[in-house]
PDB file of C-alpha atoms in Angstrom:
ATOM      1  CA  MET D  27     -72.610  90.553  54.654  1.00 44.00           C
ATOM      2  CA  ILE D  28     -73.623  93.149  52.028  1.00 46.00           C
ATOM      3  CA  ALA D  29     -76.364  90.880  50.691  1.00 46.00           C
ATOM      4  CA  TRP D  30     -77.675  90.373  54.239  1.00 43.00           C
ATOM      5  CA  LEU D  31     -77.901  94.140  54.787  1.00 45.00           C
ATOM      6  CA  VAL D  32     -79.774  94.600  51.514  1.00 46.00           C
ATOM      7  CA  LEU D  33     -82.328  92.012  52.597  1.00 49.00           C
ATOM      8  CA  LEU D  34     -83.029  94.059  55.720  1.00 59.00           C
ATOM      9  CA  GLN D  35     -83.977  97.129  53.730  1.00 77.00           C
ATOM     10  CA  THR D  36     -87.622  98.154  53.462  1.00 88.00           C
ATOM     11  CA  SER D  37     -88.685  99.271  50.006  1.00 92.00           C
ATOM     12  CA  LEU D  38     -90.999 102.263  49.734  1.00 95.00           C
ATOM     13  CA  THR D  39     -92.378 104.305  46.861  1.00 97.00           C
ATOM     14  CA  ILE D  40     -93.269 107.893  47.728  1.00 98.00           C
ATOM     15  CA  ALA D  41     -95.225 110.050  45.290  1.00 98.00           C
ATOM     16  CA  VAL D  42     -94.049 113.642  45.639  1.00 98.00           C
ATOM     17  CA  GLY D  43     -96.260 116.592  44.767  1.00 96.00           C
ATOM     18  CA  GLY D  44     -95.146 119.256  42.359  1.00 91.00           C
ATOM     19  CA  PRO D  45     -93.831 121.334  40.869  1.00 94.00           C
ATOM     20  CA  ILE D  46     -90.464 119.640  41.358  1.00 95.00           C
ATOM     21  CA  THR D  47     -88.924 122.939  42.495  1.00 95.00           C
ATOM     22  CA  SER D  48     -91.442 123.334  45.344  1.00 96.00           C
ATOM     23  CA  PRO D  49     -89.582 124.041  48.613  1.00 97.00           C
ATOM     24  CA  GLU D  50     -92.343 122.325  50.600  1.00 98.00           C
ATOM     25  CA  TYR D  51     -91.189 118.917  49.356  1.00 98.00           C
ATOM     26  CA  LEU D  52     -87.469 119.664  49.355  1.00 98.00           C
ATOM     27  CA  PRO D  53     -86.812 117.548  52.497  1.00 98.00           C
ATOM     28  CA  LEU D  54     -87.843 114.409  50.575  1.00 98.00           C
ATOM     29  CA  HIS D  55     -85.275 115.113  47.873  1.00 98.00           C
ATOM     30  CA  VAL D  56     -82.599 116.017  50.427  1.00 98.00           C
ATOM     31  CA  ALA D  57     -83.248 112.818  52.394  1.00 98.00           C
ATOM     32  CA  GLN D  58     -82.773 110.850  49.195  1.00 97.00           C
ATOM     33  CA  ALA D  59     -79.731 112.724  47.905  1.00 96.00           C
ATOM     34  CA  GLU D  60     -77.842 112.769  51.210  1.00 96.00           C
ATOM     35  CA  GLY D  61     -78.574 109.168  52.161  1.00 96.00           C
ATOM     36  CA  HIS D  62     -80.852 109.794  55.152  1.00 97.00           C
ATOM     37  CA  PHE D  63     -83.310 107.160  53.943  1.00 97.00           C
ATOM     38  CA  ALA D  64     -80.582 104.650  53.158  1.00 96.00           C
ATOM     39  CA  ALA D  65     -78.960 105.187  56.556  1.00 96.00           C
ATOM     40  CA  ARG D  66     -82.169 103.901  58.126  1.00 95.00           C
ATOM     41  CA  GLN D  67     -82.390 100.832  55.906  1.00 95.00           C
ATOM     42  CA  LEU D  68     -85.042 102.345  53.664  1.00 96.00           C
ATOM     43  CA  ALA D  69     -84.848 101.738  49.914  1.00 96.00           C
ATOM     44  CA  VAL D  70     -86.949 104.698  48.827  1.00 97.00           C
ATOM     45  CA  THR D  71     -88.072 105.479  45.299  1.00 97.00           C
ATOM     46  CA  LEU D  72     -89.331 109.017  44.865  1.00 98.00           C
ATOM     47  CA  ARG D  73     -91.911 109.524  42.130  1.00 97.00           C
ATOM     48  CA  PRO D  74     -92.046 113.268  41.368  1.00 96.00           C
ATOM     49  CA  MET D  75     -95.480 114.296  40.128  1.00 96.00           C
ATOM     50  CA  ARG D  76     -96.471 117.439  38.304  1.00 93.00           C
ATOM     51  CA  SER D  77     -98.898 118.511  40.998  1.00 95.00           C
ATOM     52  CA  ASP D  78    -100.214 117.793  44.477  1.00 96.00           C
ATOM     53  CA  ALA D  79    -103.257 116.250  42.829  1.00 96.00           C
ATOM     54  CA  GLY D  80    -101.080 113.783  40.936  1.00 97.00           C
ATOM     55  CA  ALA D  81     -99.339 112.647  44.114  1.00 98.00           C
ATOM     56  CA  ALA D  82    -102.651 112.157  45.920  1.00 97.00           C
ATOM     57  CA  GLU D  83    -104.081 110.180  43.015  1.00 97.00           C
ATOM     58  CA  ALA D  84    -100.999 107.937  42.898  1.00 97.00           C
ATOM     59  CA  LEU D  85    -101.546 107.157  46.568  1.00 97.00           C
ATOM     60  CA  ALA D  86    -105.227 106.321  46.078  1.00 96.00           C
ATOM     61  CA  GLN D  87    -104.482 104.097  43.100  1.00 96.00           C
ATOM     62  CA  GLY D  88    -101.862 102.122  44.992  1.00 95.00           C
ATOM     63  CA  HIS D  89     -98.949 103.305  42.876  1.00 96.00           C
ATOM     64  CA  ALA D  90     -97.222 104.549  46.047  1.00 96.00           C
ATOM     65  CA  GLN D  91     -97.384 103.608  49.721  1.00 95.00           C
ATOM     66  CA  LEU D  92     -96.824 107.217  50.782  1.00 97.00           C
ATOM     67  CA  ALA D  93     -97.508 110.582  49.197  1.00 98.00           C
ATOM     68  CA  ALA D  94     -96.124 114.035  49.917  1.00 98.00           C
ATOM     69  CA  THR D  95     -98.965 116.351  48.997  1.00 98.00           C
ATOM     70  CA  SER D  96    -101.266 119.011  50.416  1.00 97.00           C
ATOM     71  CA  LEU D  97    -103.942 118.195  52.984  1.00 97.00           C
ATOM     72  CA  ASP D  98    -106.535 119.519  50.544  1.00 96.00           C
ATOM     73  CA  SER D  99    -105.461 117.182  47.736  1.00 97.00           C
ATOM     74  CA  ALA D 100    -104.967 114.224  50.084  1.00 97.00           C
ATOM     75  CA  LEU D 101    -108.542 114.415  51.323  1.00 97.00           C
ATOM     76  CA  ARG D 102    -110.141 115.070  47.947  1.00 96.00           C
ATOM     77  CA  LEU D 103    -108.119 112.685  45.791  1.00 97.00           C
ATOM     78  CA  GLY D 104    -106.076 110.419  48.068  1.00 96.00           C
ATOM     79  CA  HIS D 105    -108.889 108.445  49.681  1.00 96.00           C
ATOM     80  CA  VAL D 106    -109.547 104.741  49.114  1.00 94.00           C
ATOM     81  CA  GLU D 107    -113.276 104.093  48.694  1.00 93.00           C
ATOM     82  CA  GLY D 108    -113.976 107.027  50.982  1.00 95.00           C
ATOM     83  CA  ALA D 109    -111.378 106.159  53.618  1.00 94.00           C
ATOM     84  CA  PRO D 110    -108.985 109.135  53.903  1.00 96.00           C
ATOM     85  CA  PRO D 111    -105.226 108.667  54.129  1.00 96.00           C
ATOM     86  CA  ARG D 112    -103.392 109.054  57.432  1.00 96.00           C
ATOM     87  CA  LEU D 113    -101.111 112.009  58.010  1.00 97.00           C
ATOM     88  CA  VAL D 114     -97.658 110.637  58.846  1.00 96.00           C
ATOM     89  CA  TRP D 115     -95.415 113.704  58.968  1.00 97.00           C
ATOM     90  CA  GLY D 116     -96.250 117.405  58.730  1.00 97.00           C
ATOM     91  CA  LEU D 117     -94.050 119.385  56.387  1.00 98.00           C
ATOM     92  CA  THR D 118     -95.305 122.980  56.259  1.00 98.00           C
ATOM     93  CA  ALA D 119     -97.893 125.098  58.004  1.00 98.00           C
ATOM     94  CA  ALA D 120     -98.892 126.826  54.766  1.00 98.00           C
ATOM     95  CA  ALA D 121     -97.784 127.216  51.184  1.00 97.00           C
ATOM     96  CA  PRO D 122     -94.949 129.796  50.942  1.00 98.00           C
ATOM     97  CA  VAL D 123     -96.913 132.274  48.866  1.00 98.00           C
ATOM     98  CA  ALA D 124     -98.170 135.832  49.135  1.00 98.00           C
ATOM     99  CA  LEU D 125    -101.165 137.800  47.933  1.00 98.00           C
ATOM    100  CA  LEU D 126     -99.670 140.617  45.889  1.00 98.00           C
ATOM    101  CA  VAL D 127    -101.450 143.690  44.629  1.00 97.00           C
ATOM    102  CA  ASN D 128    -100.619 146.202  41.948  1.00 95.00           C
ATOM    103  CA  PRO D 129     -99.030 149.262  43.645  1.00 94.00           C
ATOM    104  CA  ALA D 130    -101.966 151.385  42.512  1.00 93.00           C
ATOM    105  CA  ARG D 131    -104.268 149.111  44.569  1.00 93.00           C
ATOM    106  CA  ALA D 132    -102.097 148.909  47.691  1.00 92.00           C
ATOM    107  CA  GLU D 133    -104.377 151.174  49.717  1.00 93.00           C
ATOM    108  CA  SER D 134    -107.671 149.702  48.540  1.00 94.00           C
ATOM    109  CA  ILE D 135    -106.806 146.000  48.794  1.00 94.00           C
ATOM    110  CA  ARG D 136    -105.489 145.031  52.206  1.00 93.00           C
ATOM    111  CA  SER D 137    -107.455 141.886  52.989  1.00 94.00           C
ATOM    112  CA  PRO D 138    -109.268 139.036  51.194  1.00 95.00           C
ATOM    113  CA  ALA D 139    -112.565 140.860  51.769  1.00 95.00           C
ATOM    114  CA  ASP D 140    -111.284 143.664  49.538  1.00 96.00           C
ATOM    115  CA  LEU D 141    -111.042 141.244  46.605  1.00 96.00           C
ATOM    116  CA  VAL D 142    -114.794 141.221  46.029  1.00 96.00           C
ATOM    117  CA  GLY D 143    -115.439 142.325  42.465  1.00 95.00           C
ATOM    118  CA  GLN D 144    -111.730 142.252  41.603  1.00 95.00           C
ATOM    119  CA  THR D 145    -109.768 140.136  39.125  1.00 97.00           C
ATOM    120  CA  VAL D 146    -107.137 137.919  40.741  1.00 97.00           C
ATOM    121  CA  ALA D 147    -104.521 135.844  38.929  1.00 97.00           C
ATOM    122  CA  VAL D 148    -103.133 132.453  39.962  1.00 97.00           C
ATOM    123  CA  PRO D 149    -100.728 130.213  38.034  1.00 97.00           C
ATOM    124  CA  ALA D 150    -103.255 127.403  37.450  1.00 95.00           C
ATOM    125  CA  PRO D 151    -106.218 125.625  39.054  1.00 94.00           C
ATOM    126  CA  GLY D 152    -105.221 123.244  41.830  1.00 91.00           C
ATOM    127  CA  THR D 153    -101.819 124.817  42.457  1.00 94.00           C
ATOM    128  CA  ALA D 154    -100.684 125.833  45.934  1.00 95.00           C
ATOM    129  CA  GLU D 155    -101.424 129.437  44.985  1.00 97.00           C
ATOM    130  CA  ASP D 156    -104.955 128.592  43.873  1.00 96.00           C
ATOM    131  CA  GLN D 157    -105.670 126.519  46.980  1.00 95.00           C
ATOM    132  CA  THR D 158    -104.294 129.251  49.230  1.00 96.00           C
ATOM    133  CA  LEU D 159    -106.472 131.898  47.611  1.00 97.00           C
ATOM    134  CA  GLY D 160    -109.476 129.666  48.240  1.00 95.00           C
ATOM    135  CA  LEU D 161    -108.524 129.282  51.900  1.00 96.00           C
ATOM    136  CA  LEU D 162    -108.068 133.034  52.317  1.00 97.00           C
ATOM    137  CA  LEU D 163    -111.456 133.738  50.768  1.00 96.00           C
ATOM    138  CA  ALA D 164    -113.087 131.029  52.891  1.00 95.00           C
ATOM    139  CA  ARG D 165    -111.550 132.484  56.040  1.00 94.00           C
ATOM    140  CA  ALA D 166    -112.945 135.911  55.087  1.00 95.00           C
ATOM    141  CA  GLY D 167    -116.370 134.474  54.249  1.00 94.00           C
ATOM    142  CA  VAL D 168    -116.091 135.593  50.626  1.00 94.00           C
ATOM    143  CA  PRO D 169    -117.645 133.209  48.050  1.00 93.00           C
ATOM    144  CA  VAL D 170    -115.204 132.515  45.256  1.00 92.00           C
ATOM    145  CA  SER D 171    -117.954 133.443  42.815  1.00 93.00           C
ATOM    146  CA  ARG D 172    -117.564 137.063  43.897  1.00 96.00           C
ATOM    147  CA  VAL D 173    -113.990 137.157  42.599  1.00 96.00           C
ATOM    148  CA  THR D 174    -112.933 136.865  38.970  1.00 96.00           C
ATOM    149  CA  LEU D 175    -110.135 134.307  38.747  1.00 96.00           C
ATOM    150  CA  ARG D 176    -107.655 134.084  35.909  1.00 97.00           C
ATOM    151  CA  SER D 177    -105.193 131.227  35.434  1.00 97.00           C
ATOM    152  CA  LEU D 178    -102.189 132.647  33.603  1.00 96.00           C
ATOM    153  CA  GLY D 179     -99.151 130.620  34.627  1.00 95.00           C
ATOM    154  CA  GLU D 180     -96.533 132.068  36.953  1.00 96.00           C
ATOM    155  CA  ARG D 181     -94.952 134.411  34.429  1.00 96.00           C
ATOM    156  CA  GLY D 182     -98.297 135.407  32.974  1.00 97.00           C
ATOM    157  CA  ALA D 183     -99.732 136.195  36.414  1.00 97.00           C
ATOM    158  CA  ALA D 184     -96.664 138.266  37.256  1.00 97.00           C
ATOM    159  CA  ARG D 185     -96.909 140.212  34.000  1.00 97.00           C
ATOM    160  CA  ALA D 186    -100.647 140.786  34.410  1.00 97.00           C
ATOM    161  CA  LEU D 187    -100.118 142.118  37.930  1.00 97.00           C
ATOM    162  CA  GLU D 188     -97.284 144.362  36.845  1.00 95.00           C
ATOM    163  CA  SER D 189     -99.292 145.835  33.981  1.00 95.00           C
ATOM    164  CA  GLY D 190    -102.422 146.367  36.048  1.00 94.00           C
ATOM    165  CA  GLU D 191    -104.387 143.873  33.976  1.00 96.00           C
ATOM    166  CA  VAL D 192    -105.349 142.198  37.259  1.00 97.00           C
ATOM    167  CA  ALA D 193    -105.745 143.833  40.644  1.00 96.00           C
ATOM    168  CA  ALA D 194    -104.005 141.079  42.572  1.00 97.00           C
ATOM    169  CA  ALA D 195    -102.219 137.756  42.217  1.00 98.00           C
ATOM    170  CA  VAL D 196    -101.183 134.921  44.487  1.00 98.00           C
ATOM    171  CA  LEU D 197     -97.594 133.982  43.709  1.00 98.00           C
ATOM    172  CA  ALA D 198     -94.629 132.136  45.161  1.00 97.00           C
ATOM    173  CA  GLU D 199     -90.913 132.805  45.019  1.00 97.00           C
ATOM    174  CA  PRO D 200     -88.969 134.038  43.191  1.00 96.00           C
ATOM    175  CA  TYR D 201     -91.770 136.202  41.821  1.00 97.00           C
ATOM    176  CA  VAL D 202     -92.743 137.697  45.192  1.00 97.00           C
ATOM    177  CA  SER D 203     -89.276 139.033  45.995  1.00 96.00           C
ATOM    178  CA  ARG D 204     -88.625 140.036  42.404  1.00 96.00           C
ATOM    179  CA  LEU D 205     -91.835 142.038  41.919  1.00 97.00           C
ATOM    180  CA  VAL D 206     -91.760 143.667  45.343  1.00 97.00           C
ATOM    181  CA  GLY D 207     -88.043 144.444  45.059  1.00 96.00           C
ATOM    182  CA  ASP D 208     -88.617 146.158  41.717  1.00 96.00           C
ATOM    183  CA  GLY D 209     -91.528 148.186  43.098  1.00 96.00           C
ATOM    184  CA  LYS D 210     -93.960 146.483  40.726  1.00 96.00           C
ATOM    185  CA  ALA D 211     -96.132 144.897  43.437  1.00 97.00           C
ATOM    186  CA  ALA D 212     -96.954 145.242  47.110  1.00 97.00           C
ATOM    187  CA  VAL D 213     -97.602 142.472  49.615  1.00 97.00           C
ATOM    188  CA  ALA D 214    -101.154 142.475  50.959  1.00 97.00           C
ATOM    189  CA  ILE D 215    -100.979 139.122  52.782  1.00 97.00           C
ATOM    190  CA  ASP D 216     -97.795 137.180  53.418  1.00 97.00           C
ATOM    191  CA  LEU D 217     -97.940 133.468  54.220  1.00 97.00           C
ATOM    192  CA  ARG D 218     -94.215 132.820  53.933  1.00 97.00           C
ATOM    193  CA  THR D 219     -93.751 132.616  57.719  1.00 96.00           C
ATOM    194  CA  ALA D 220     -95.583 130.595  60.341  1.00 94.00           C
ATOM    195  CA  THR D 221     -96.673 133.778  62.101  1.00 96.00           C
ATOM    196  CA  GLY D 222     -97.962 135.333  58.902  1.00 96.00           C
ATOM    197  CA  ALA D 223     -99.792 132.163  57.914  1.00 97.00           C
ATOM    198  CA  ALA D 224    -101.474 131.848  61.314  1.00 97.00           C
ATOM    199  CA  ALA D 225    -102.578 135.481  61.191  1.00 96.00           C
ATOM    200  CA  ALA D 226    -103.926 135.162  57.645  1.00 96.00           C
ATOM    201  CA  LEU D 227    -105.691 131.835  58.198  1.00 97.00           C
ATOM    202  CA  GLY D 228    -106.945 132.463  61.710  1.00 96.00           C
ATOM    203  CA  GLY D 229    -104.900 129.900  63.592  1.00 96.00           C
ATOM    204  CA  PRO D 230    -102.395 127.055  63.330  1.00 97.00           C
ATOM    205  CA  THR D 231    -102.584 125.020  60.132  1.00 97.00           C
ATOM    206  CA  VAL D 232    -100.924 122.273  58.129  1.00 98.00           C
ATOM    207  CA  ASN D 233    -100.546 122.341  54.375  1.00 98.00           C
ATOM    208  CA  ALA D 234     -97.968 119.967  52.889  1.00 98.00           C
ATOM    209  CA  ALA D 235     -97.507 116.638  54.636  1.00 98.00           C
ATOM    210  CA  LEU D 236     -96.606 113.014  54.107  1.00 98.00           C
ATOM    211  CA  PHE D 237     -99.623 110.694  53.937  1.00 97.00           C
ATOM    212  CA  ALA D 238    -100.011 106.918  54.133  1.00 96.00           C
ATOM    213  CA  ARG D 239    -102.559 105.047  52.043  1.00 93.00           C
ATOM    214  CA  ALA D 240    -105.677 104.074  53.981  1.00 91.00           C
ATOM    215  CA  GLY D 241    -105.817 100.474  55.127  1.00 85.00           C
ATOM    216  CA  THR D 242    -102.484  99.290  53.740  1.00 80.00           C
ATOM    217  CA  GLY D 243     -99.945 101.802  54.994  1.00 76.00           C
ATOM    218  CA  PRO D 244     -96.397 100.863  56.066  1.00 90.00           C
ATOM    219  CA  GLU D 245     -95.776  99.471  59.542  1.00 90.00           C
ATOM    220  CA  ALA D 246     -95.191 101.842  62.461  1.00 91.00           C
ATOM    221  CA  ALA D 247     -91.475 100.993  62.624  1.00 92.00           C
ATOM    222  CA  THR D 248     -91.092 101.909  58.961  1.00 94.00           C
ATOM    223  CA  LEU D 249     -92.915 105.191  59.475  1.00 94.00           C
ATOM    224  CA  ARG D 250     -90.648 106.005  62.414  1.00 94.00           C
ATOM    225  CA  ALA D 251     -87.629 105.418  60.198  1.00 95.00           C
ATOM    226  CA  VAL D 252     -89.107 107.693  57.512  1.00 97.00           C
ATOM    227  CA  GLY D 253     -89.733 110.350  60.151  1.00 96.00           C
ATOM    228  CA  ALA D 254     -86.178 110.141  61.444  1.00 97.00           C
ATOM    229  CA  ALA D 255     -84.842 110.565  57.903  1.00 97.00           C
ATOM    230  CA  LEU D 256     -87.079 113.575  57.303  1.00 98.00           C
ATOM    231  CA  GLN D 257     -86.075 115.083  60.635  1.00 97.00           C
ATOM    232  CA  ALA D 258     -82.451 115.024  59.507  1.00 97.00           C
ATOM    233  CA  ALA D 259     -83.374 116.394  56.079  1.00 98.00           C
ATOM    234  CA  VAL D 260     -85.455 119.272  57.463  1.00 98.00           C
ATOM    235  CA  ALA D 261     -82.526 120.230  59.707  1.00 97.00           C
ATOM    236  CA  ARG D 262     -80.357 120.456  56.585  1.00 97.00           C
ATOM    237  CA  VAL D 263     -82.960 122.465  54.692  1.00 97.00           C
ATOM    238  CA  THR D 264     -83.486 124.974  57.491  1.00 96.00           C
ATOM    239  CA  GLY D 265     -79.850 125.233  58.568  1.00 96.00           C
ATOM    240  CA  SER D 266     -77.817 125.184  55.363  1.00 95.00           C
ATOM    241  CA  GLU D 267     -76.837 127.895  52.966  1.00 95.00           C
ATOM    242  CA  PRO D 268     -78.733 127.494  49.674  1.00 96.00           C
ATOM    243  CA  ALA D 269     -75.551 127.284  47.603  1.00 95.00           C
ATOM    244  CA  ALA D 270     -74.170 124.432  49.714  1.00 94.00           C
ATOM    245  CA  LEU D 271     -77.458 122.540  49.628  1.00 95.00           C
ATOM    246  CA  ALA D 272     -77.843 123.003  45.887  1.00 95.00           C
ATOM    247  CA  THR D 273     -74.615 121.141  45.162  1.00 94.00           C
ATOM    248  CA  MET D 274     -76.152 117.932  46.556  1.00 92.00           C
ATOM    249  CA  LEU D 275     -79.352 118.051  44.527  1.00 96.00           C
ATOM    250  CA  PRO D 276     -80.344 117.253  40.934  1.00 94.00           C
ATOM    251  CA  THR D 277     -80.389 120.245  38.585  1.00 95.00           C
ATOM    252  CA  ALA D 278     -84.137 119.889  37.942  1.00 95.00           C
ATOM    253  CA  ILE D 279     -84.889 120.463  41.636  1.00 95.00           C
ATOM    254  CA  VAL D 280     -82.570 123.442  41.975  1.00 96.00           C
ATOM    255  CA  GLY D 281     -83.326 125.251  38.728  1.00 93.00           C
ATOM    256  CA  SER D 282     -81.749 128.696  38.780  1.00 94.00           C
ATOM    257  CA  PRO D 283     -79.416 129.007  41.811  1.00 95.00           C
ATOM    258  CA  ALA D 284     -80.752 132.500  42.542  1.00 95.00           C
ATOM    259  CA  ASP D 285     -84.359 131.313  42.368  1.00 96.00           C
ATOM    260  CA  PHE D 286     -83.516 128.294  44.533  1.00 97.00           C
ATOM    261  CA  ALA D 287     -82.048 130.590  47.182  1.00 97.00           C
ATOM    262  CA  ALA D 288     -85.157 132.801  47.170  1.00 96.00           C
ATOM    263  CA  ARG D 289     -87.491 129.805  47.455  1.00 97.00           C
ATOM    264  CA  LEU D 290     -85.498 128.238  50.263  1.00 96.00           C
ATOM    265  CA  ARG D 291     -84.978 131.357  52.367  1.00 95.00           C
ATOM    266  CA  ASN D 292     -88.647 132.279  52.234  1.00 95.00           C
ATOM    267  CA  ALA D 293     -89.971 128.824  53.148  1.00 97.00           C
ATOM    268  CA  ARG D 294     -87.711 127.789  56.030  1.00 96.00           C
ATOM    269  CA  ASP D 295     -89.912 129.243  58.759  1.00 97.00           C
ATOM    270  CA  LEU D 296     -92.939 127.246  57.594  1.00 98.00           C
ATOM    271  CA  PHE D 297     -91.577 123.768  58.363  1.00 98.00           C
ATOM    272  CA  LEU D 298     -93.330 122.168  61.321  1.00 97.00           C
ATOM    273  CA  PRO D 299     -90.943 121.286  64.184  1.00 96.00           C
ATOM    274  CA  GLY D 300     -90.445 117.540  64.363  1.00 95.00           C
ATOM    275  CA  GLY D 301     -93.098 117.033  61.700  1.00 96.00           C
ATOM    276  CA  ARG D 302     -95.721 117.291  64.425  1.00 96.00           C
ATOM    277  CA  VAL D 303     -99.270 118.337  63.592  1.00 96.00           C
ATOM    278  CA  SER D 304    -101.491 119.258  66.530  1.00 95.00           C
ATOM    279  CA  VAL D 305    -105.141 118.271  66.662  1.00 96.00           C
ATOM    280  CA  GLU D 306    -105.977 121.978  66.756  1.00 97.00           C
ATOM    281  CA  ALA D 307    -104.030 122.649  63.553  1.00 97.00           C
ATOM    282  CA  LEU D 308    -105.609 119.674  61.799  1.00 97.00           C
ATOM    283  CA  GLU D 309    -109.125 120.645  62.882  1.00 97.00           C
ATOM    284  CA  HIS D 310    -108.663 124.241  61.784  1.00 97.00           C
ATOM    285  CA  SER D 311    -107.128 123.229  58.465  1.00 97.00           C
ATOM    286  CA  LEU D 312    -109.904 120.745  57.798  1.00 96.00           C
ATOM    287  CA  ALA D 313    -112.527 123.414  58.482  1.00 95.00           C
ATOM    288  CA  LEU D 314    -110.853 125.767  55.998  1.00 96.00           C
ATOM    289  CA  VAL D 315    -110.538 123.031  53.367  1.00 96.00           C
ATOM    290  CA  ARG D 316    -114.234 122.240  53.691  1.00 95.00           C
ATOM    291  CA  ALA D 317    -115.161 125.923  53.573  1.00 94.00           C
ATOM    292  CA  ARG D 318    -113.119 126.375  50.397  1.00 93.00           C
ATOM    293  CA  ALA D 319    -115.105 123.643  48.650  1.00 92.00           C
ATOM    294  CA  PRO D 320    -117.149 120.705  49.988  1.00 93.00           C
ATOM    295  CA  LEU D 321    -115.287 117.414  50.153  1.00 94.00           C
ATOM    296  CA  PRO D 322    -116.491 114.579  47.897  1.00 94.00           C
ATOM    297  CA  ILE D 323    -119.549 113.013  49.450  1.00 93.00           C
ATOM    298  CA  GLN D 324    -117.910 109.586  49.708  1.00 93.00           C
ATOM    299  CA  VAL D 325    -115.010 110.813  51.867  1.00 94.00           C
ATOM    300  CA  LYS D 326    -115.597 109.649  55.426  1.00 94.00           C
ATOM    301  CA  VAL D 327    -113.728 112.028  57.718  1.00 92.00           C
ATOM    302  CA  PRO D 328    -113.872 110.676  61.292  1.00 91.00           C
ATOM    303  CA  LYS D 329    -115.582 112.824  63.907  1.00 90.00           C
ATOM    304  CA  ARG D 330    -112.407 112.678  65.967  1.00 92.00           C
ATOM    305  CA  VAL D 331    -109.932 114.128  63.517  1.00 92.00           C
ATOM    306  CA  GLU D 332    -106.952 112.853  65.521  1.00 91.00           C
ATOM    307  CA  GLN D 333    -107.743 109.496  63.944  1.00 91.00           C
ATOM    308  CA  LEU D 334    -106.322 110.968  60.744  1.00 93.00           C
ATOM    309  CA  LEU D 335    -102.928 111.258  62.441  1.00 92.00           C
ATOM    310  CA  ALA D 336    -100.550 108.325  62.362  1.00 86.00           C
ATOM    311  CA  GLU D 337     -98.389 107.443  65.354  1.00 68.00           C
ATOM    312  CA  PRO D 338     -95.646 110.011  66.042  1.00 51.00           C
ATOM    313  CA  THR D 339     -92.758 109.276  63.688  1.00 48.00           C
ATOM    314  CA  GLY D 340     -90.035 111.562  65.002  1.00 46.00           C
ATOM    315  CA  ASP D 341     -87.164 110.598  67.296  1.00 46.00           C
TER     316      ASP D 341
END
């Protein structure tokens, strides 16, 4: 009987964007740790990657059937000979980050347009913070060339902002709460809630999502099972106390319990209900991604962007 049940399982490899502590991809780890995949006869192997780019590349190279990564990275790096991946399940509306300014600049920098001629720090190129800054500048019509960018790592960016070495920085938790709580930074733009993200980006958006490889993705029944598992996991992420959730997860994902709590509490509102991504949100997000930087010429985005959406996977 046990052997028969094992034979019914569907094996899947999912490449998961990084860093491993990112709250945007926490539902994947919760679904694995709490048995939500296994309960739906899915034998899932999660392959944590250092970055969103790494997860998208693993998908394109066939090292994974699915990838949890950002829309930006999926389109730029996750395509197969120009065919873009399909969006299976929407995770977050935006990256849970904020544009912080040195307190001395709080009155002069209130919008992305005010960053012209200023020095802005991000942790590293290609990170969620870097991509978000690009989207904010694109939305404001500000060429990135008119802003001096510095990649300093999370701690380095926080220190540079605190000292006044840079005018602003885009950072995630726990640095946002820590710096603001200590009076060492002020929030100019906050994307840590769906309402804040929509206001900052000019409409509904999708950032992190689960994507299927073009042409050879899993069957619809398998994707529905994945969606059901993620639905259960998102409910746990958004409805559980951080301390209780942390006990179920590997130490590498949790990190510092206090930092885990800050990351979780300030990302919960960004998860998309039922994993659903509207055509409007996808169109608007795609326009911002293209405005941030042109997509590779070989990527063939269909004129009807709904063709990038897989069948609904939720219950």
